[in-house]
Amino acid sequence: MMTSMDSFPRRVAENILPLSVAETLPAAFREWHFTGETVDHEIPEETCRLCDKEGLRYHFEIRNDQTGHRLDVGSECILKFQVAVFDEGRELGPDEARNALAERMRQMRLESCLRALERLAGVEANDILSNALAYYRLHKSLTPKFANVVFWRLQANSIDHDPTFFKVRLDKASYVTDLGAMRQRNVHRIWRALTSAQRKKAIALGHSAPPE
Ligand SMILES: [Zn+2]
């Protein structure tokens, strides 16, 4: 366990102590909690205000109960330094906190996919795209056929999106049949959205992995 100042990187101490009442770590961390506020900056170029790590896409806000100071940090630092995470007034244990932050991350990715789909449905008046958006809102995933059209049109319209955030359903025989019948290049188009098990399934159906 982290028990002495020596356990903490100097920059972490330099960032948090001036905003806290306690003058040592880890005591100062006990004044802080995750507020529940998060920001998706869309591109990974933000900095964790605690450890100075760069390349963050998501900020999680922590607040000092006594000084009122707020800091935008990465979720890893919340877990690493055991900043309190609450759910309906109850402080979560370490595993619960990890799950809660992971769930928040999933939610932000889902919202990012929805924004891309909404933008797409806005620029192209097309029944397939509005059906894909309605389907995604309902199921939080796409069928292989929807995924193919969605990624094709997102790329064609240069709409920023991360294909790995989308989920593709293969839990019905008809979706597997559709995937098997897809043209190779269309399978490659949706490849990054497939899980490793789904990729194996695609290969078992006669497709090949896209070239690196
Ligand atoms: Zn950090």
Coordinates of C-alpha atoms and ligand atoms in Angstrom, one line a residue:
M1 CA 0.0 0.0 0.0
M2 CA 1.0 3.6 -0.5
T3 CA 2.0 4.9 2.9
S4 CA 4.6 7.5 2.6
M5 CA 5.3 10.6 0.4
D6 CA 8.0 8.6 -1.3
S7 CA 5.4 6.4 -2.9
F8 CA 4.0 9.3 -4.9
P9 CA 5.5 10.9 -7.9
R10 CA 6.7 14.4 -7.1
R11 CA 4.5 16.0 -9.7
V12 CA 1.4 14.5 -8.2
A13 CA 2.3 16.0 -4.8
E14 CA 3.1 19.3 -6.5
N15 CA -0.3 19.3 -8.3
I16 CA -2.5 18.3 -5.4
L17 CA -1.0 19.6 -2.2
P18 CA -1.4 23.4 -3.0
L19 CA -5.2 22.7 -3.6
S20 CA -5.6 20.6 -0.4
V21 CA -5.7 21.3 3.4
A22 CA -3.5 18.3 4.4
E23 CA 0.1 18.9 3.7
T24 CA 1.1 15.3 3.0
L25 CA 0.0 12.4 0.9
P26 CA -2.0 10.2 1.0
A27 CA -3.9 12.3 3.6
A28 CA -4.7 15.0 1.0
F29 CA -6.3 12.5 -1.3
R30 CA -8.9 11.8 1.3
E31 CA -10.3 15.3 0.9
W32 CA -11.1 14.6 -2.8
H33 CA -13.9 12.8 -4.6
F34 CA -15.0 12.1 -8.2
T35 CA -17.8 14.6 -8.9
G36 CA -19.5 12.4 -11.5
E37 CA -18.7 15.1 -14.2
T38 CA -16.8 13.8 -17.3
V39 CA -15.8 15.4 -20.6
D40 CA -15.2 13.6 -23.9
H41 CA -12.7 15.9 -25.7
E42 CA -13.2 13.8 -28.9
I43 CA -9.4 13.8 -29.6
P44 CA -6.8 12.4 -27.2
E45 CA -4.8 15.5 -26.5
E46 CA -5.7 16.5 -23.0
T47 CA -3.5 16.3 -19.9
C48 CA -4.2 14.7 -16.5
R49 CA -3.9 17.6 -14.0
L50 CA -2.7 15.2 -11.3
C51 CA 0.1 13.2 -12.9
D52 CA 0.6 15.4 -16.1
K53 CA 0.1 12.4 -18.3
E54 CA -0.7 13.5 -21.8
G55 CA -2.8 12.1 -24.6
L56 CA -6.1 11.8 -22.7
R57 CA -9.4 11.9 -24.5
Y58 CA -11.6 11.7 -21.4
H59 CA -11.4 13.9 -18.3
F60 CA -13.0 12.9 -15.0
E61 CA -13.5 15.8 -12.5
I62 CA -12.4 15.5 -8.9
R63 CA -13.2 18.0 -6.2
N64 CA -11.8 18.8 -2.8
D65 CA -14.5 18.8 -0.2
Q66 CA -12.8 21.4 2.0
T67 CA -11.1 23.8 -0.4
G68 CA -13.7 23.5 -3.2
H69 CA -10.9 23.2 -5.8
R70 CA -11.5 21.0 -8.9
L71 CA -9.2 19.1 -11.1
D72 CA -9.7 17.3 -14.4
V73 CA -7.8 14.0 -14.3
G74 CA -7.6 10.7 -16.0
S75 CA -9.7 7.8 -14.6
E76 CA -6.5 5.8 -13.9
C77 CA -5.4 8.4 -11.4
I78 CA -8.7 8.2 -9.6
L79 CA -8.2 4.5 -9.1
K80 CA -4.5 4.6 -8.5
F81 CA -4.7 7.2 -5.7
Q82 CA -8.0 5.9 -4.4
V83 CA -9.9 9.1 -4.8
A84 CA -13.4 8.5 -3.5
V85 CA -16.0 7.4 -6.0
F86 CA -19.7 7.6 -4.7
D87 CA -22.8 6.0 -6.0
E88 CA -26.0 7.5 -4.5
G89 CA -24.1 8.7 -1.5
R90 CA -22.3 5.5 -0.8
E91 CA -18.5 5.3 -1.2
L92 CA -17.6 2.5 -3.5
G93 CA -14.9 -0.1 -2.8
P94 CA -11.9 -0.3 -5.2
D95 CA -13.5 -3.0 -7.5
E96 CA -16.8 -1.2 -7.6
A97 CA -15.1 2.1 -8.3
R98 CA -13.2 0.5 -11.2
N99 CA -16.5 -0.9 -12.6
A100 CA -18.3 2.4 -12.2
L101 CA -15.6 4.4 -14.1
A102 CA -15.4 1.7 -16.8
E103 CA -19.2 2.0 -17.1
R104 CA -18.9 5.8 -17.4
M105 CA -16.3 5.3 -20.2
R106 CA -18.6 2.9 -22.0
Q107 CA -21.4 5.4 -21.8
M108 CA -19.2 8.2 -23.2
R109 CA -18.2 5.9 -26.1
L110 CA -21.9 5.1 -26.8
E111 CA -22.7 8.8 -26.8
S112 CA -19.8 9.5 -29.2
C113 CA -21.2 6.8 -31.6
L114 CA -24.7 8.4 -31.3
R115 CA -23.4 11.8 -32.1
A116 CA -21.6 10.5 -35.2
L117 CA -24.8 8.7 -36.3
E118 CA -27.0 11.8 -35.6
R119 CA -24.6 13.9 -37.7
L120 CA -24.7 11.4 -40.5
A121 CA -28.5 11.2 -40.5
G122 CA -28.5 15.0 -40.6
V123 CA -26.3 15.4 -43.6
E124 CA -27.8 12.5 -45.7
A125 CA -31.5 12.1 -45.9
N126 CA -31.6 8.3 -46.3
D127 CA -34.0 5.7 -44.8
I128 CA -31.2 3.2 -44.1
L129 CA -29.3 5.7 -42.1
S130 CA -32.2 6.9 -40.1
N131 CA -33.2 3.3 -39.4
A132 CA -29.6 2.5 -38.4
L133 CA -29.7 5.4 -35.9
A134 CA -33.1 4.2 -34.5
Y135 CA -31.7 0.7 -34.3
Y136 CA -28.5 1.9 -32.5
R137 CA -30.6 4.0 -30.0
L138 CA -32.6 0.9 -29.2
H139 CA -29.9 -1.9 -29.2
K140 CA -26.7 0.1 -28.6
S141 CA -25.2 -1.9 -31.4
L142 CA -25.5 -2.4 -35.2
T143 CA -26.3 -5.3 -37.4
P144 CA -23.4 -6.2 -39.9
K145 CA -25.4 -4.7 -42.8
F146 CA -26.1 -1.5 -40.9
A147 CA -22.5 -1.3 -39.8
N148 CA -21.3 -1.6 -43.3
V149 CA -23.5 1.3 -44.6
V150 CA -22.8 3.4 -41.5
F151 CA -19.0 3.2 -41.8
W152 CA -19.1 3.7 -45.5
R153 CA -21.2 6.9 -45.2
L154 CA -19.3 8.2 -42.1
Q155 CA -16.1 7.9 -44.1
A156 CA -17.6 9.4 -47.2
N157 CA -18.8 12.4 -45.2
S158 CA -15.6 12.7 -43.2
I159 CA -17.5 12.4 -40.0
D160 CA -15.1 11.8 -37.1
H161 CA -15.8 8.5 -35.4
D162 CA -13.9 5.6 -33.8
P163 CA -15.1 2.3 -35.4
T164 CA -13.8 0.4 -32.4
F165 CA -16.5 2.1 -30.2
F166 CA -19.3 0.6 -32.2
K167 CA -20.6 -2.9 -31.4
V168 CA -21.8 -5.3 -34.1
R169 CA -24.4 -8.0 -33.3
L170 CA -23.9 -11.5 -34.4
D171 CA -26.3 -13.1 -31.9
K172 CA -28.9 -14.1 -34.5
A173 CA -28.4 -16.7 -37.3
S174 CA -29.5 -14.2 -39.9
Y175 CA -26.8 -11.7 -38.9
V176 CA -24.2 -14.5 -39.2
T177 CA -25.6 -15.4 -42.6
D178 CA -25.5 -11.7 -43.7
L179 CA -21.8 -11.5 -42.6
G180 CA -21.0 -14.7 -44.5
A181 CA -22.6 -13.3 -47.7
M182 CA -20.9 -9.9 -47.4
R183 CA -18.3 -8.8 -49.9
Q184 CA -14.8 -9.1 -48.6
R185 CA -14.2 -5.4 -48.7
N186 CA -17.3 -4.7 -46.7
V187 CA -16.2 -7.1 -44.1
H188 CA -12.9 -5.3 -44.0
R189 CA -14.8 -2.0 -43.6
I190 CA -16.5 -3.2 -40.4
W191 CA -13.5 -5.2 -39.2
R192 CA -12.4 -2.8 -36.4
A193 CA -15.8 -2.9 -34.9
L194 CA -15.7 -6.7 -34.6
T195 CA -14.6 -8.5 -31.4
S196 CA -11.8 -11.0 -31.7
A197 CA -14.4 -13.8 -31.5
Q198 CA -16.5 -12.2 -34.3
R199 CA -13.3 -11.9 -36.4
K200 CA -12.7 -15.6 -36.0
K201 CA -16.3 -16.2 -37.0
A202 CA -15.8 -14.1 -40.1
I203 CA -12.7 -16.1 -41.0
A204 CA -14.6 -19.3 -40.4
L205 CA -17.2 -18.0 -42.8
G206 CA -14.5 -17.7 -45.6
H207 CA -13.4 -14.1 -45.1
S208 CA -9.8 -13.1 -44.5
A209 CA -8.5 -10.4 -42.2
P210 CA -7.7 -7.1 -43.8
P211 CA -4.1 -6.4 -44.8
E212 CA -2.2 -4.5 -42.0
Ligands
ZN1 ZN -3.1 11.0 -14.1

